[in-house]
Structure formats: C-alpha cells, structure tokens
Short mmCIF file of C-alpha atoms in Angstrom, two decimals:
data_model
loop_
_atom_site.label_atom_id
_atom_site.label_comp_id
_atom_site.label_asym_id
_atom_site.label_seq_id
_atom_site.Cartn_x
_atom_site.Cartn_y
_atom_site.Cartn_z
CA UNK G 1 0.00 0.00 0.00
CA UNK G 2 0.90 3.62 -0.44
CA UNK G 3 1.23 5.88 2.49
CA UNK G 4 -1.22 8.66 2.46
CA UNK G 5 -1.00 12.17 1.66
CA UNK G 6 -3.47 15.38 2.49
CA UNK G 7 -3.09 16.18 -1.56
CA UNK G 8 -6.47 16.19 -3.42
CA UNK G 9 -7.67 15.04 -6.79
CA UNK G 10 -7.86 17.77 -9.84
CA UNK G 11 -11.09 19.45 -9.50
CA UNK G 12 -11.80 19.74 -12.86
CA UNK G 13 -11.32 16.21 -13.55
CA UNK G 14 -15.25 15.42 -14.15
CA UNK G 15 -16.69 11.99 -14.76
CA UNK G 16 -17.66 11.68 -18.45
CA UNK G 17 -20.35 8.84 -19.22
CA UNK G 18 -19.26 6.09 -20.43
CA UNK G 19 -21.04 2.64 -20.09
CA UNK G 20 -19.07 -0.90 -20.51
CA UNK G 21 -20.37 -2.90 -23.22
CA UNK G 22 -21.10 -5.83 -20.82
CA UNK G 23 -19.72 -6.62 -16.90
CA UNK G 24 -19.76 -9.34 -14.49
CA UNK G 25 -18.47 -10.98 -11.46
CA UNK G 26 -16.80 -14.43 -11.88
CA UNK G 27 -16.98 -14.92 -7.61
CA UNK G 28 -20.59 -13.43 -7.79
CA UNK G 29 -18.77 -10.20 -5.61
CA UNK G 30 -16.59 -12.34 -3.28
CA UNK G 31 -13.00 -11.46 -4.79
CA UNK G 32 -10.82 -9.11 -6.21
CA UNK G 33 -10.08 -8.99 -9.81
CA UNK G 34 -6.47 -8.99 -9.98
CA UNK G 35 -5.46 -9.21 -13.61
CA UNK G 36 -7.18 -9.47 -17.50
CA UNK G 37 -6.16 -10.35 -20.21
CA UNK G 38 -7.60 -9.75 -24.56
CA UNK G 39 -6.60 -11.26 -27.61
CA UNK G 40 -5.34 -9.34 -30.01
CA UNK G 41 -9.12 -9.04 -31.84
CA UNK G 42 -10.45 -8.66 -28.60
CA UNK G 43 -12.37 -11.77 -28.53
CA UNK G 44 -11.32 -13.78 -25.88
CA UNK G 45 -11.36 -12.45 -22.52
CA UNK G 46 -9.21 -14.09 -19.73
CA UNK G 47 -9.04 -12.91 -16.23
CA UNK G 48 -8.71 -14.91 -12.59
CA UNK G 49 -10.06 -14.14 -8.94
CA UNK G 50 -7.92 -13.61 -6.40
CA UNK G 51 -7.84 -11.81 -2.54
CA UNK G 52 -5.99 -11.36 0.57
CA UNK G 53 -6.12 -8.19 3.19
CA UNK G 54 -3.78 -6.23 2.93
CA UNK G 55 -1.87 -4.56 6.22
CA UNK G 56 -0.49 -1.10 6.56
CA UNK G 57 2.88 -0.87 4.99
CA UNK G 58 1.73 -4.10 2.39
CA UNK G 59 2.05 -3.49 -1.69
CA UNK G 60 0.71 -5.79 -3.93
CA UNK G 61 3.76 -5.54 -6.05
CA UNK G 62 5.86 -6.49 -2.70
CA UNK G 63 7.61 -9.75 -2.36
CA UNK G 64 4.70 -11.52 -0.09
CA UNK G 65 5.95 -11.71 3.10
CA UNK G 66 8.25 -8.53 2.95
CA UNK G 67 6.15 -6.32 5.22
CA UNK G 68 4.32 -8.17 8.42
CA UNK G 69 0.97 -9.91 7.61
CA UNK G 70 -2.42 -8.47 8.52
CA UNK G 71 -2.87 -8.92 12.53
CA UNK G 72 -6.95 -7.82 12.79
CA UNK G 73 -7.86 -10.42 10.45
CA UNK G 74 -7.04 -14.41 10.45
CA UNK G 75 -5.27 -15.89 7.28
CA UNK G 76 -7.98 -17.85 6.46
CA UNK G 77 -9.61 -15.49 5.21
CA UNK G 78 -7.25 -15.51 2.14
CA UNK G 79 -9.18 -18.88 1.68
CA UNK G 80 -11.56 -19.92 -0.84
CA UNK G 81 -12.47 -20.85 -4.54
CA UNK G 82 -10.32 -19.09 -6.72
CA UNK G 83 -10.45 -19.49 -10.46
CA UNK G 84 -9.21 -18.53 -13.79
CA UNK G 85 -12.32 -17.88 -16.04
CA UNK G 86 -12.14 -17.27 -20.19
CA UNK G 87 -14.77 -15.31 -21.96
CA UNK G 88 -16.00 -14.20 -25.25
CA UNK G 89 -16.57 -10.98 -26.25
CA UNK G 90 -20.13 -11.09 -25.59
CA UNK G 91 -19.46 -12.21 -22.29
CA UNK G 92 -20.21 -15.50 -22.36
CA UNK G 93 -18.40 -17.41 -19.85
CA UNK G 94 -16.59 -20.35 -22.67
CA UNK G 95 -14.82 -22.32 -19.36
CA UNK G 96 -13.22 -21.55 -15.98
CA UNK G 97 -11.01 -23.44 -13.79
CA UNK G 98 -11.50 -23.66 -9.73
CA UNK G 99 -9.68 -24.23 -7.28
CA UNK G 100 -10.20 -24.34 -3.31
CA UNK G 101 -7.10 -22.39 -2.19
CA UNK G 102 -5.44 -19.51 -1.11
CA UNK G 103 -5.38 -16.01 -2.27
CA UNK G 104 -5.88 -17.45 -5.87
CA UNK G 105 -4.78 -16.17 -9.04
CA UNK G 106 -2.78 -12.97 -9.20
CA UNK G 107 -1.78 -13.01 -12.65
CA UNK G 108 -3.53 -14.04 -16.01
CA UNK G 109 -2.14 -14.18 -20.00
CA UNK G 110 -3.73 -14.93 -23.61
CA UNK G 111 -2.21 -15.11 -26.81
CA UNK G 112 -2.34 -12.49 -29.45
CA UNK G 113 -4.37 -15.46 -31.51
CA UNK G 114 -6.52 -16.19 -28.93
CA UNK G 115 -5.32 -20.04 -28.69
CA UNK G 116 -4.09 -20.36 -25.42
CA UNK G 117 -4.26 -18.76 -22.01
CA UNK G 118 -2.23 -18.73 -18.86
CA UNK G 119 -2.61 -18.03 -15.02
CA UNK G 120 -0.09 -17.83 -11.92
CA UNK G 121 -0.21 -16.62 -8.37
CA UNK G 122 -0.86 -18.55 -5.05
CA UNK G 123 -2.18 -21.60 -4.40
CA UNK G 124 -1.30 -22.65 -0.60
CA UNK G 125 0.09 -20.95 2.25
CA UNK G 126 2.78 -22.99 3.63
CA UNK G 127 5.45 -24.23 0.51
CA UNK G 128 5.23 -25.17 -2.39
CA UNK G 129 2.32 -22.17 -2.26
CA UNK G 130 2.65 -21.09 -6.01
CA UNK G 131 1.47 -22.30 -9.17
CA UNK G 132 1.52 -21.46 -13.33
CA UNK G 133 -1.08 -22.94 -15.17
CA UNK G 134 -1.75 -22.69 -19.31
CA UNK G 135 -4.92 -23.65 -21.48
CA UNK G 136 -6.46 -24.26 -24.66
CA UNK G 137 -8.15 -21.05 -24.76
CA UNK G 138 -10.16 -22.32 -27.90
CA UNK G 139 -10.77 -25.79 -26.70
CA UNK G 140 -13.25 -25.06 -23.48
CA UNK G 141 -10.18 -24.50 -21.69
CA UNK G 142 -8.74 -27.62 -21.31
CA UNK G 143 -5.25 -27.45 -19.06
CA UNK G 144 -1.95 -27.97 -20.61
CA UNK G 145 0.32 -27.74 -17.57
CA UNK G 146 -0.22 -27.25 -13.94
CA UNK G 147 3.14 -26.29 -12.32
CA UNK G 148 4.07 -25.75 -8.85
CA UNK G 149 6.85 -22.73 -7.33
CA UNK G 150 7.95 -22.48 -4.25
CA UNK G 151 6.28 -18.66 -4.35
CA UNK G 152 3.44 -16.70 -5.90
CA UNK G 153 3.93 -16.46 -9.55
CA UNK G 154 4.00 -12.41 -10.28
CA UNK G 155 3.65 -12.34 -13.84
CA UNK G 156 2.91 -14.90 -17.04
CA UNK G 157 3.09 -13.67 -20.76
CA UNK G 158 2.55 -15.92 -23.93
CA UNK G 159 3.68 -15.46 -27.40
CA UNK G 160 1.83 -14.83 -29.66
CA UNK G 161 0.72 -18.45 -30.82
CA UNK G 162 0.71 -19.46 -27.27
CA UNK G 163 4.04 -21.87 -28.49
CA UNK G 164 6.08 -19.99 -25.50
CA UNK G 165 5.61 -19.37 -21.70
CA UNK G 166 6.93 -17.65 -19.56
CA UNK G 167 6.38 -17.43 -15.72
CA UNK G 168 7.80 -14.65 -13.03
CA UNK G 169 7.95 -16.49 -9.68
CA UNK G 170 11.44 -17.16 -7.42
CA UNK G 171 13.05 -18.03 -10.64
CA UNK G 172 11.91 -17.17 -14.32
CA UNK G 173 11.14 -20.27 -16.27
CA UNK G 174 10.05 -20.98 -19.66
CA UNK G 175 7.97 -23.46 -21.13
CA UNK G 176 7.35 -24.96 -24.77
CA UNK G 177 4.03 -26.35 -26.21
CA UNK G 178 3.89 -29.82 -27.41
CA UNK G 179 1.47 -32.08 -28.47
CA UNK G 180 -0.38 -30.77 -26.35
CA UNK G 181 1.04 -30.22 -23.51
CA UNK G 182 3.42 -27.82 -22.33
CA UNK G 183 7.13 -28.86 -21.41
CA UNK G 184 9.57 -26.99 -19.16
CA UNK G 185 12.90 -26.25 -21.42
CA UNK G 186 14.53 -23.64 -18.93
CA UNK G 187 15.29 -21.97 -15.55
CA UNK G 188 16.49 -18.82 -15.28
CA UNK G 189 17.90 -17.36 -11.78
CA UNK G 190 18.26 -13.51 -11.08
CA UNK G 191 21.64 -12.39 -10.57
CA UNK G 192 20.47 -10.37 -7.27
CA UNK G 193 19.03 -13.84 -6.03
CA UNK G 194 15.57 -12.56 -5.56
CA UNK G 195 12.05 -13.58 -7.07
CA UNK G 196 11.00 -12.51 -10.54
CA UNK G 197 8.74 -9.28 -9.83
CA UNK G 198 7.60 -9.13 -13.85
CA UNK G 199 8.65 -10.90 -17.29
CA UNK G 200 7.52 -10.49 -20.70
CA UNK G 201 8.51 -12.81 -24.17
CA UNK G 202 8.23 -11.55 -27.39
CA UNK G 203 5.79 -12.39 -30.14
CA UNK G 204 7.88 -14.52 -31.37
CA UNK G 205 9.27 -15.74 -28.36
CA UNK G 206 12.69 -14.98 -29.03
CA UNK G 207 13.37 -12.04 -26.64
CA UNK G 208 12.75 -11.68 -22.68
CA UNK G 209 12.28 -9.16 -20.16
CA UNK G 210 12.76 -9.34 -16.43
CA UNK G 211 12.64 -7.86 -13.34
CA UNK G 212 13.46 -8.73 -10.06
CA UNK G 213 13.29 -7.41 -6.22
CA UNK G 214 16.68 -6.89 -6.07
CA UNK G 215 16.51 -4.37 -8.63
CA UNK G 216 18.07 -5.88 -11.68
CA UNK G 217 16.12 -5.37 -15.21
CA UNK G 218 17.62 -7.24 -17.66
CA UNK G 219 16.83 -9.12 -21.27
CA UNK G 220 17.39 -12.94 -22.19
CA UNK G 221 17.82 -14.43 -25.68
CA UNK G 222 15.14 -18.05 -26.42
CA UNK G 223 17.62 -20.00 -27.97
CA UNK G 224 15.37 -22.73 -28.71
CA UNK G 225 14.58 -23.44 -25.69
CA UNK G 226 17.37 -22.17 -23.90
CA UNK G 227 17.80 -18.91 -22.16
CA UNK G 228 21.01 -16.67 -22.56
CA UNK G 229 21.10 -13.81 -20.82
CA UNK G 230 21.87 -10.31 -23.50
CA UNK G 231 22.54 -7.82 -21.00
CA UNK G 232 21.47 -6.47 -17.49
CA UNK G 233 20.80 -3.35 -15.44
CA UNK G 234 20.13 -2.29 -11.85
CA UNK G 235 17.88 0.58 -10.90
CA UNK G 236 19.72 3.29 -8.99
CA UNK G 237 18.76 3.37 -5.05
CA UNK G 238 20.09 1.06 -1.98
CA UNK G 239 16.99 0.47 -0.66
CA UNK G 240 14.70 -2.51 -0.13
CA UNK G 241 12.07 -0.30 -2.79
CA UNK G 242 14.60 0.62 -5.31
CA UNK G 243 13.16 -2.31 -7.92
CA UNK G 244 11.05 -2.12 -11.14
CA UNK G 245 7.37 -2.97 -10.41
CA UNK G 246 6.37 -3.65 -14.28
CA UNK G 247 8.18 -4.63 -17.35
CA UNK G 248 6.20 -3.91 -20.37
CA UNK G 249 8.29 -5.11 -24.01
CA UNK G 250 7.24 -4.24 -27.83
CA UNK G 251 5.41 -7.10 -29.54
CA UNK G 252 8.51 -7.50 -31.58
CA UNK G 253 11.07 -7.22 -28.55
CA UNK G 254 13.04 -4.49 -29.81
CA UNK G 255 11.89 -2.10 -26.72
CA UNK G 256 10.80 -1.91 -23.65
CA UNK G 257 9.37 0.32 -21.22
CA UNK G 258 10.36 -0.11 -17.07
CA UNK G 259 8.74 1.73 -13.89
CA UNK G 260 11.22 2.80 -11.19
CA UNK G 261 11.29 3.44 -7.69
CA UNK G 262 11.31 7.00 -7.43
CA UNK G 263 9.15 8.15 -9.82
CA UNK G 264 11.26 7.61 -12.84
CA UNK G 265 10.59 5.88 -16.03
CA UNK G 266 13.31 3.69 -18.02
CA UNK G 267 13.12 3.00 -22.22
CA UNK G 268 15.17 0.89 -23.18
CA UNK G 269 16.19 0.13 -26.73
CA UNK G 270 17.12 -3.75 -26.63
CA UNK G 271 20.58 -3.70 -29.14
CA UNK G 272 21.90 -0.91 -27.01
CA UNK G 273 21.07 -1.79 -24.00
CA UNK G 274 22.60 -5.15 -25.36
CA UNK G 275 25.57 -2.53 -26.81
CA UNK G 276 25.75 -0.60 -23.66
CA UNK G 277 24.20 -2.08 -20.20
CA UNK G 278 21.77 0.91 -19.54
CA UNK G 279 18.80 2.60 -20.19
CA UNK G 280 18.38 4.04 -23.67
CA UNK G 281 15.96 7.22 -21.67
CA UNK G 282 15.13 7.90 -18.06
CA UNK G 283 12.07 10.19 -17.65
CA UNK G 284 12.28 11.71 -14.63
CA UNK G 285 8.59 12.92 -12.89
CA UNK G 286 10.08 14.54 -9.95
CA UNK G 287 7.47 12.95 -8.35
CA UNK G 288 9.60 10.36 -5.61
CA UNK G 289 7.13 7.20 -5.35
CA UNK G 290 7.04 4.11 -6.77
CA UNK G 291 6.21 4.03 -10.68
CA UNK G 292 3.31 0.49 -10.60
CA UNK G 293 2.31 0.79 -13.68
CA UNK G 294 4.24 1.69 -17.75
CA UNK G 295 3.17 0.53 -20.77
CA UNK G 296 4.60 0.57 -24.42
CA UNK G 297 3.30 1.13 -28.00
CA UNK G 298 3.85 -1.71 -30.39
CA UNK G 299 6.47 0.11 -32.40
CA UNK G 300 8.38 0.98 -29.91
CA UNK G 301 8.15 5.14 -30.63
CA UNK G 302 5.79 5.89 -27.53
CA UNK G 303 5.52 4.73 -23.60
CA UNK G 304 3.33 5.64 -21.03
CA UNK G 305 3.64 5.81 -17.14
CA UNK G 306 2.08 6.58 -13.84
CA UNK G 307 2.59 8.03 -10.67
CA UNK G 308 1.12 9.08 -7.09
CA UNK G 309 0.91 12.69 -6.66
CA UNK G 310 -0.66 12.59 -2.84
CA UNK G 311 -3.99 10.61 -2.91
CA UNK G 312 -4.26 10.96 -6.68
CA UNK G 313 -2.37 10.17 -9.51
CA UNK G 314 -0.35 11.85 -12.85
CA UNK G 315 -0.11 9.77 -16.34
CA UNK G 316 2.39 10.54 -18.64
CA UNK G 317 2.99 9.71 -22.34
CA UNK G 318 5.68 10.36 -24.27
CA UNK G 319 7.35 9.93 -27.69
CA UNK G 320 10.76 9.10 -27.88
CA UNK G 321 12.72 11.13 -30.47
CA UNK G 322 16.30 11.05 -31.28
CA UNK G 323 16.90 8.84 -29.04
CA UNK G 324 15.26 11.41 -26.08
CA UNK G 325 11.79 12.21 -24.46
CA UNK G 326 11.44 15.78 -23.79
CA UNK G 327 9.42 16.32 -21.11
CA UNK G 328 5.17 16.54 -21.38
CA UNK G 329 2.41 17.93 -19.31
CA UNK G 330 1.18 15.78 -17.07
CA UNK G 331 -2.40 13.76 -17.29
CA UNK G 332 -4.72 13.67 -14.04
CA UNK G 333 -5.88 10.78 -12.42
CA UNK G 334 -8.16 10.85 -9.65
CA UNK G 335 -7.00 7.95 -7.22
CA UNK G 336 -3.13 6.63 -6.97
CA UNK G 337 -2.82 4.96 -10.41
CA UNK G 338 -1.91 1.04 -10.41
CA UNK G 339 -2.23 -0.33 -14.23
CA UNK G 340 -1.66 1.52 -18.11
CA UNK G 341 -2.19 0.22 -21.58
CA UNK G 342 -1.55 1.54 -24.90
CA UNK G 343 -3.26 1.35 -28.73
CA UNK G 344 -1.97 2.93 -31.79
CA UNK G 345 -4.59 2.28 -34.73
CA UNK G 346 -6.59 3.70 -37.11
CA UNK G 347 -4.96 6.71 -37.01
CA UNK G 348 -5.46 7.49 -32.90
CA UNK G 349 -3.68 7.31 -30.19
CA UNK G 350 -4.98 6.20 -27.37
CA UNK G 351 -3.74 5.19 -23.91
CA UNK G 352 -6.12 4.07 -20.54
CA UNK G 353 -5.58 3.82 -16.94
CA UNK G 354 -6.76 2.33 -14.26
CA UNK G 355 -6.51 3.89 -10.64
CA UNK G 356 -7.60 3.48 -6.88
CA UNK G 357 -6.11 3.56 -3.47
CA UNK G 358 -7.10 1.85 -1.08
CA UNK G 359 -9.18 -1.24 -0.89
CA UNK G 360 -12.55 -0.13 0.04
CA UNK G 361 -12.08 3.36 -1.69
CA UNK G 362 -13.57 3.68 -5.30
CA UNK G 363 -11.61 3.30 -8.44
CA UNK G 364 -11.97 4.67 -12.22
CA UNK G 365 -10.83 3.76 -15.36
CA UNK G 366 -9.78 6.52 -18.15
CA UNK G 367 -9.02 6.73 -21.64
CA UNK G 368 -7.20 9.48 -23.38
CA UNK G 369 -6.29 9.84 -26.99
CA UNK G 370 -5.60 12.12 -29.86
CA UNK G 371 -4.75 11.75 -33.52
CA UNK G 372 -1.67 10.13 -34.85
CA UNK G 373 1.54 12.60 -35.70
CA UNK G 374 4.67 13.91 -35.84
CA UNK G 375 5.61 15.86 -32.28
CA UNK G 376 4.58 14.86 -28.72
CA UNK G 377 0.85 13.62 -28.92
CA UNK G 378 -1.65 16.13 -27.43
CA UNK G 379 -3.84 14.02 -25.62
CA UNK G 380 -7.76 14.54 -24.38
CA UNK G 381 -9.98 12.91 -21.81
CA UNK G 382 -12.45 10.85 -23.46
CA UNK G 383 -14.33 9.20 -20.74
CA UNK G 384 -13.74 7.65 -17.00
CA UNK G 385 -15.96 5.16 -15.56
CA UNK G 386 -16.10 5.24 -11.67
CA UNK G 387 -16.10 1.35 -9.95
CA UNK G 388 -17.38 0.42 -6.51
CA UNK G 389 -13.98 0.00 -5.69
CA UNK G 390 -9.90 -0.12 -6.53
CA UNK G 391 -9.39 -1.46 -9.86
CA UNK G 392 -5.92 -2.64 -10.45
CA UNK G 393 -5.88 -4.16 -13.77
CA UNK G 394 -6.25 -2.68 -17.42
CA UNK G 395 -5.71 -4.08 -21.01
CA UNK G 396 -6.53 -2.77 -24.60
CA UNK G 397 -6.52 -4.95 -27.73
CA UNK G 398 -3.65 -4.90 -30.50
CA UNK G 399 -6.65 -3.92 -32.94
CA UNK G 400 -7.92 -0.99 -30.92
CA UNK G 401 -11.35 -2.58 -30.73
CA UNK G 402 -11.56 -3.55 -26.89
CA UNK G 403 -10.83 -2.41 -23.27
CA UNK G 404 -10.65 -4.45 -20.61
CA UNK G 405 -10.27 -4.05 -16.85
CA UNK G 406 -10.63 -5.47 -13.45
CA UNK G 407 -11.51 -4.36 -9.83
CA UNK G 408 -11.73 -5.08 -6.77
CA UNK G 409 -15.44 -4.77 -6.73
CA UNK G 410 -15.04 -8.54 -8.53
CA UNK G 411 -16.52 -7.07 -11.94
CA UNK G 412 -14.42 -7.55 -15.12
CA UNK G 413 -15.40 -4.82 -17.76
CA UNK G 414 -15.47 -4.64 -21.20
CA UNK G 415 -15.58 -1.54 -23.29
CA UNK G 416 -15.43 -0.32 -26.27
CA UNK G 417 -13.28 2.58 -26.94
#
C-alpha cells in the first residue's frame, strides 16, 4: 500500500459517461479482480479471482511476506475458490477453472491469436504455495500444464501463438508447447538472487524481459529453448524499494518500457542496452514514489507511465525522439494509479488507466487519446468510468477494438473505446 497524503484530486477532472459494453463478477462479488487479459481481436477475454487483506505498509507488487501480515484479520480469510475464467466478447463465460485455495490467481495471460491462455499466483500458504497454469483457450479451456513454485507467480506472458511461456515467480522459467502439452525447457535465476517481480517474451518468443526485487532489469535471448542472458541493469537506489514494479516489451522485442522506484521511467532500446548495459531514456517525474504501472506502443516510438501525486495520480505519455523524451504535461488521475495500456490504430492514439487507493475506496478507469503525428501527442480525456472499488488491472486490444479491466469490486469490464 501507499502511504497517504493530504493532496487532493484535480477538480476539474469530471466523470464523463461512459457505459461498458457488458460486466460481471466471476466470484458473484466475493474477490478481487487482480489481472485481464484480450486477444489481439479482442475476442477472448481471460481474467482470474484472487484476494488477501492487505496490512499497513503491504504493496501488492511487494515480495509476499516482505512487510508483516495483517494482525486484525485471520489468514484464512485468504481462503476460498479461486479461479481462472475465459470469456467471449459477448461475455459468455466459454470455461473456468477452480480451485479451493489460497489467495488465488494474481496473474492471467492470452495469446495475441486467442489459442491459449495462462494463469499464476498462489495456491497454498505454507510451501510449495505457487502455481503457473496454461490452457487451450479455444478448446473449453482444457489445461496444458499445472506447475508448482515455491512462491506466488507475479507475472505470465505468452507469445503470440501461445508456443512460449513464460512465468515470473522465485526463478523465471520458460515453457514450450507440445502435443499438447506444455514442457519446461529452462530456468532462469536472477543475478540479485531474488524472485522474478515481472517478465515479458516476445511475439515470437525470441526475446525476454525481467525484473526482479533486487533491482536488476535485464533481457534474455530463447535459444530454442534455452535462455542466454543479453545484458542487465540495476535501478539506482540502496533500498529494499529501489526495484522495477512492471516490465512492459514491444510485440517484436526491440523495446521496452520499465517503472522505477522514485518516480522515474526507463526505455530501453534492446541492441543498445545489449551494446551498452543501460537505459536508452530515463524520464524523470520529480514525483519520488514508486512508478506500478508503464506501458509501451507496439512500435516501440511511444511509452506511457504513472505516478502518485498525494492521494491521486499523474499519467504521462511520451514519444521518444532522437533517441530522447522531452518532457510533457502531465495527465490527471483521480485515485493513486496502479495499471496503463496503450493502442496505436486507425490513425489514434490512445492510452487508458486504471486507478484506486485503497481497498474499500472507489476506483476509475480513463481513456485518453488524440490523432496520430509527428511531435509529442496532445492528448484529451475521453471518458472515466467510476467502480465500486480499486481497480488494479487494465488491457486494450492490438486492434484498438476492446478495453478491458478489473476491480476489486469482482466485476471484469469490457468496453469499447
């Protein structure tokens, strides 16, 4: 959680209505939605349940464990029947998978084709209490690998045919599709010796990403199977918080876009960060919190990032040129932002967020865009849609065609732009 601050939301930042095309609750209200997930047409919808009460000092992008459980409420509350659930886009529940277990599923992926889909987070409380799990997306989700870590899978990303998997736990590790099920072919272990906070594979499933709480970033070559590691990084700072929360790498793995600690931003242009061990830009916000949530466009030329800026938040979105990002005005956000996407199609750009902070405080989801062009883009509310309560998670198709989001009022949301 983020400490709290007497600062006040932007008073001309005024709901604009906007309904989603269809919503509903896989736990019938019980849990949070922690993570979605679209295909790249945005018709398959993938997202998992997931909860746990969180204590003061506790971040959900914190090693579990880190900061001192919860001592008001018993663990067992964390218990119950958790599930990853796959939709159309409709909303028409296609399959789910349940489990009885604890805290549930904190992370969820589908492929760009919409063939298979993937889920990781916690499973048990006392070792091994982790789990990544993959499906035929297209076949009433039938499970190709079940997979236990000795902690909570963070992050899972697919390539685009669903052929390669990757999963963010206390080591990275990659998996290969058979016929039909999915084989382990590697194990990758951070050089700071610390769990996997987020990882991302390429379209092709040739490039890497990583993360970890020790601070290092770094990028990993699929060598058929086998992971070599390119080139690594560590965010500045000494501290136990001086680590990148989110990794978020182009479609084709030539870029990639990395939150830091305080309120900084890394690009990172894979052959020269390959060529030279650091960031390609750092975007500085001057804003000295934790950076939860960056995103990237799919050729690489924009990112987007948020921030806290007391009790609410500041997007920004910038194009890189010549190798730079001057600086941009900043975007409000009412709450502390957690989660951004970006979509560059038919001839718009246009980035959302999702915000909230803290549980039991409402959340809002945004989207801002403006036309394609040359220059820093200019962008313009559109519309924000208010939810009973934080909402963590947010996703936009490659096409441009859907929105998706989660909350912690359980309701998974589809839009369209």
């Amino acid at each position: 959680m983020r400490p709290p601050s007497s600062s006040t939301a932007d008073p001309v930042l005024q709901l604009i209505d906007k309904k989603p095309l269809w919503k509903v609750s896989p736990a019938n209200g019980s849990y949070y939605i922690n993570s979605v997930a679209v295909s790249a047409d945005g018709s398959r919808v993938v997202a998992g349940t997931f909860y746990h009460v969180y204590g003061a000092g506790e971040s959900r992008r914190s090693p579990p464990g880190a900061t001192p459980p919860p001592v008001a409420t018993p663990s067992s509350s964390d218990n119950g029947t958790f599930g990853t659930y796959g939709y159309d886009q409709t909303g028409r529940l296609l399959w789910k998978d349940e489990f009885q277990g604890w805290q549930g599923v904190y992370w969820v992926a589908v492929s760009a084709d919409g063939s298979r889909a993937a889920a990781g987070g916690l499973m048990a409380e006392t070792g091994p209490q982790g789990f990544v799990r993959a499906y035929d997306a297209a076949n009433r989700g039938r499970m190709l690998l079940s997979h236990p870590t000795k902690k909570r899978v963070n992050q899972v990303s697919l390539s685009a045919d669903g052929a390669w998997l990757v999963s963010a736990a206390e080591t990275l590790l990659l998996f290969r599709a058979g016929l039909p099920y999915y084989q382990q072919t590697a194990e990758f272990t951070s050089p700071g010796n610390e769990s996997i906070v987020s990882a991302s594979i390429s379209q092709d499933g040739g490039t890497v990403a990583y993360a970890d709480y020790a601070g290092w970033i770094g990028v990993l070559a699929n060598d058929n199977g086998a992971l070599t590691p390119r080139a690594r990084w560590k965010v500045p700072g000494a501290g136990k918080s001086d680590f990148c929360h989110m990794i978020s790498l182009a479609p084709d793995g030539r870029t990639f876009v990395a939150g830091g600690s305080g309120g900084q931003f890394f690009f990172f242009d894979v052959a020269k960060f390959i060529a030279t061990g650091g960031p390609t830009v750092t975007y500085g916000t001057g804003v000295k919190e934790a950076v939860y949530g960056v995103a990237g466009s799919a050729d690489g030329s924009l990112f987007a990032g948020v921030v806290n800026d007391g009790e609410a938040g500041k997007a920004y979105v910038a194009r890189i040129v010549d190798g730079e990002a001057p600086a941009v005005p900043a975007l409000s956000l009412k709450r502390n932002p957690n989660c951004a996407a970006i979509n560059v199609s038919g001839g718009m750009i246009r980035v959302v967020f999702a915000d909230g902070h803290p549980d039991g405080t409402p959340g809002h989801f945004y989207l801002y865009s403006c036309p394609t062009g040359a220059g820093q883009p200019l962008l313009r509310l559109r519309w924000i849609y208010p939810t009973g309560n934080m909402s963590w998670p947010i996703a936009f198709s490659a096409s441009g065609n859907a929105v998706v989001g989660g909350s912690d009022d359980s309701h998974l949301y589809y839009f369209t732009p």
